[in-house]
Amino acid sequence: MTRRSATSFQYKHPSTHAEIVEAAKRTHAKRIAELNAASKMIIAIEPDLAALTAQGIYYSISDHSMYLVDWSTSTSGTTKKALRINCSLWGEYGDRMVSAFLARGWIVEEAKADGRMSKVLLRRPKTRVRISLECSEEFAKQLSHEPASEAQ
């Protein structure tokens, strides 16, 4: 026999039209809040996004993209907020997206080689505008060995 505290929450899957609509409204409100929180970063990189689209490199605007992530470490003490951008297709597209940003003058601030979904933090020079992307493990390893071309 298990005991439940009075404050425990028990999930109830929506089963009526009203509950399904209410769940969708909550999901929509959460997504709009994420986009509003990231709006300054998204607006700051609009020219880069337009250039990627012109090159045929498409990024996702789904729930798994276009939101802020924190790249701070517990020892640094400083906040490193970055805009999370996911590519719309996996495979070579992650590497292509990172390469396209690098070609536009962005610099590698950090790269974490971690299997298929390795993460890269890029920064626009002389700004605090950062983006978090995914790429192949091989590409992340290559990028982690490159020194940043600009001092922070």
Short mmCIF file of C-alpha atoms in Angstrom, two decimals:
data_model
loop_
_atom_site.label_atom_id
_atom_site.label_comp_id
_atom_site.label_asym_id
_atom_site.label_seq_id
_atom_site.Cartn_x
_atom_site.Cartn_y
_atom_site.Cartn_z
CA MET A 1 0.00 0.00 0.00
CA THR A 2 1.44 3.37 -0.98
CA ARG A 3 0.81 6.59 0.83
CA ARG A 4 0.20 9.85 -0.98
CA SER A 5 0.59 13.25 0.55
CA ALA A 6 -2.23 15.73 0.32
CA THR A 7 -0.11 17.92 -1.98
CA SER A 8 0.80 15.28 -4.54
CA PHE A 9 -0.44 15.86 -8.06
CA GLN A 10 -2.06 13.08 -10.02
CA TYR A 11 -2.08 13.51 -13.79
CA LYS A 12 -5.42 13.11 -15.51
CA HIS A 13 -5.23 12.65 -19.24
CA PRO A 14 -7.73 14.89 -21.11
CA SER A 15 -10.74 12.85 -22.12
CA THR A 16 -13.41 15.41 -22.94
CA HIS A 17 -13.52 18.09 -25.61
CA ALA A 18 -13.28 20.84 -22.98
CA GLU A 19 -10.24 19.19 -21.33
CA ILE A 20 -8.49 18.69 -24.67
CA VAL A 21 -9.08 22.33 -25.63
CA GLU A 22 -7.85 23.52 -22.22
CA ALA A 23 -4.68 21.40 -22.53
CA ALA A 24 -4.02 22.84 -26.00
CA LYS A 25 -4.49 26.39 -24.67
CA ARG A 26 -1.95 25.75 -21.88
CA THR A 27 0.55 24.35 -24.39
CA HIS A 28 0.02 27.30 -26.73
CA ALA A 29 0.41 29.84 -23.89
CA LYS A 30 3.66 28.19 -22.79
CA ARG A 31 5.08 28.29 -26.33
CA ILE A 32 4.13 31.95 -26.82
CA ALA A 33 5.82 32.77 -23.49
CA GLU A 34 9.01 31.00 -24.67
CA LEU A 35 8.99 32.96 -27.94
CA ASN A 36 8.39 36.24 -26.11
CA ALA A 37 11.29 35.53 -23.75
CA ALA A 38 13.55 34.83 -26.74
CA SER A 39 12.24 37.69 -28.90
CA LYS A 40 15.30 39.97 -28.54
CA MET A 41 17.65 37.20 -29.62
CA ILE A 42 15.42 36.12 -32.51
CA ILE A 43 15.12 39.70 -33.77
CA ALA A 44 18.90 40.19 -33.41
CA ILE A 45 19.63 37.23 -35.71
CA GLU A 46 16.89 37.75 -38.29
CA PRO A 47 19.42 38.60 -41.06
CA ASP A 48 21.26 35.34 -40.32
CA LEU A 49 18.03 33.35 -40.40
CA ALA A 50 17.08 34.93 -43.74
CA ALA A 51 20.53 34.07 -45.13
CA LEU A 52 20.19 30.45 -44.00
CA THR A 53 16.79 30.18 -45.65
CA ALA A 54 18.19 31.66 -48.88
CA GLN A 55 20.88 28.95 -48.81
CA GLY A 56 18.28 26.21 -48.38
CA ILE A 57 19.28 25.51 -44.77
CA TYR A 58 16.05 25.34 -42.85
CA TYR A 59 15.68 25.66 -39.10
CA SER A 60 12.84 24.43 -36.95
CA ILE A 61 10.34 26.78 -35.37
CA SER A 62 8.67 23.97 -33.45
CA ASP A 63 8.55 23.43 -29.69
CA HIS A 64 12.10 22.02 -29.82
CA SER A 65 13.63 25.23 -31.18
CA MET A 66 13.60 29.01 -30.73
CA TYR A 67 13.77 29.17 -26.95
CA LEU A 68 16.45 30.32 -24.49
CA VAL A 69 18.86 27.86 -22.87
CA ASP A 70 21.46 28.53 -20.20
CA TRP A 71 25.06 27.51 -20.95
CA SER A 72 26.39 28.78 -17.62
CA THR A 73 28.57 26.52 -15.55
CA SER A 74 28.29 26.34 -11.80
CA THR A 75 31.84 27.68 -11.47
CA SER A 76 31.59 30.62 -13.87
CA GLY A 77 29.03 32.65 -11.97
CA THR A 78 27.98 34.47 -15.15
CA THR A 79 24.84 33.83 -17.14
CA LYS A 80 25.27 32.56 -20.69
CA LYS A 81 21.83 32.63 -22.28
CA ALA A 82 21.64 31.37 -25.83
CA LEU A 83 18.90 30.94 -28.39
CA ARG A 84 18.36 27.24 -29.07
CA ILE A 85 17.96 26.61 -32.78
CA ASN A 86 17.23 23.14 -34.08
CA CYS A 87 17.59 22.20 -37.72
CA SER A 88 14.45 20.98 -39.42
CA LEU A 89 16.16 17.82 -40.68
CA TRP A 90 18.93 15.85 -39.02
CA GLY A 91 21.99 14.39 -40.67
CA GLU A 92 24.32 16.73 -42.46
CA TYR A 93 21.99 19.65 -41.86
CA GLY A 94 23.23 20.26 -38.30
CA ASP A 95 26.81 20.57 -39.56
CA ARG A 96 25.64 22.72 -42.49
CA MET A 97 23.81 25.09 -40.17
CA VAL A 98 26.82 25.50 -37.87
CA SER A 99 29.08 26.02 -40.91
CA ALA A 100 26.71 28.64 -42.33
CA PHE A 101 26.78 30.65 -39.09
CA LEU A 102 30.59 30.38 -38.95
CA ALA A 103 30.78 31.61 -42.56
CA ARG A 104 28.71 34.63 -41.48
CA GLY A 105 31.37 35.55 -38.91
CA TRP A 106 30.06 33.85 -35.78
CA ILE A 107 32.70 32.37 -33.46
CA VAL A 108 32.77 29.12 -31.50
CA GLU A 109 32.53 29.84 -27.81
CA GLU A 110 32.14 26.23 -26.71
CA ALA A 111 31.65 22.80 -28.27
CA LYS A 112 30.58 19.67 -26.42
CA ALA A 113 31.25 16.49 -28.38
CA ASP A 114 28.57 14.16 -27.08
CA GLY A 115 27.53 11.60 -29.65
CA ARG A 116 25.01 12.18 -32.40
CA MET A 117 23.54 15.28 -30.78
CA SER A 118 26.69 17.21 -29.92
CA LYS A 119 26.15 20.80 -28.88
CA VAL A 120 27.89 23.96 -30.05
CA LEU A 121 27.64 27.45 -28.59
CA LEU A 122 28.29 30.21 -31.11
CA ARG A 123 28.55 33.93 -30.41
CA ARG A 124 28.30 36.92 -32.68
CA PRO A 125 31.57 38.88 -32.29
CA LYS A 126 31.55 41.85 -29.92
CA THR A 127 28.05 41.02 -28.64
CA ARG A 128 26.34 38.78 -26.13
CA VAL A 129 24.16 37.28 -28.82
CA ARG A 130 24.61 33.52 -28.58
CA ILE A 131 23.03 30.56 -30.30
CA SER A 132 23.02 26.91 -29.30
CA LEU A 133 23.09 24.41 -32.17
CA GLU A 134 23.55 20.68 -32.64
CA CYS A 135 26.01 19.01 -34.96
CA SER A 136 27.83 15.73 -35.48
CA GLU A 137 30.29 14.52 -32.87
CA GLU A 138 33.18 14.71 -35.36
CA PHE A 139 32.41 18.32 -36.23
CA ALA A 140 32.04 19.27 -32.54
CA LYS A 141 35.45 17.72 -31.80
CA GLN A 142 36.96 19.69 -34.65
CA LEU A 143 35.37 22.91 -33.40
CA SER A 144 36.42 22.33 -29.78
CA HIS A 145 40.07 22.38 -30.85
CA GLU A 146 39.76 25.69 -32.67
CA PRO A 147 40.68 28.72 -30.56
CA ALA A 148 38.14 31.53 -30.43
CA SER A 149 39.16 34.25 -32.86
CA GLU A 150 38.18 37.05 -30.50
CA ALA A 151 38.70 37.67 -26.81
CA GLN A 152 35.58 38.02 -24.74
#
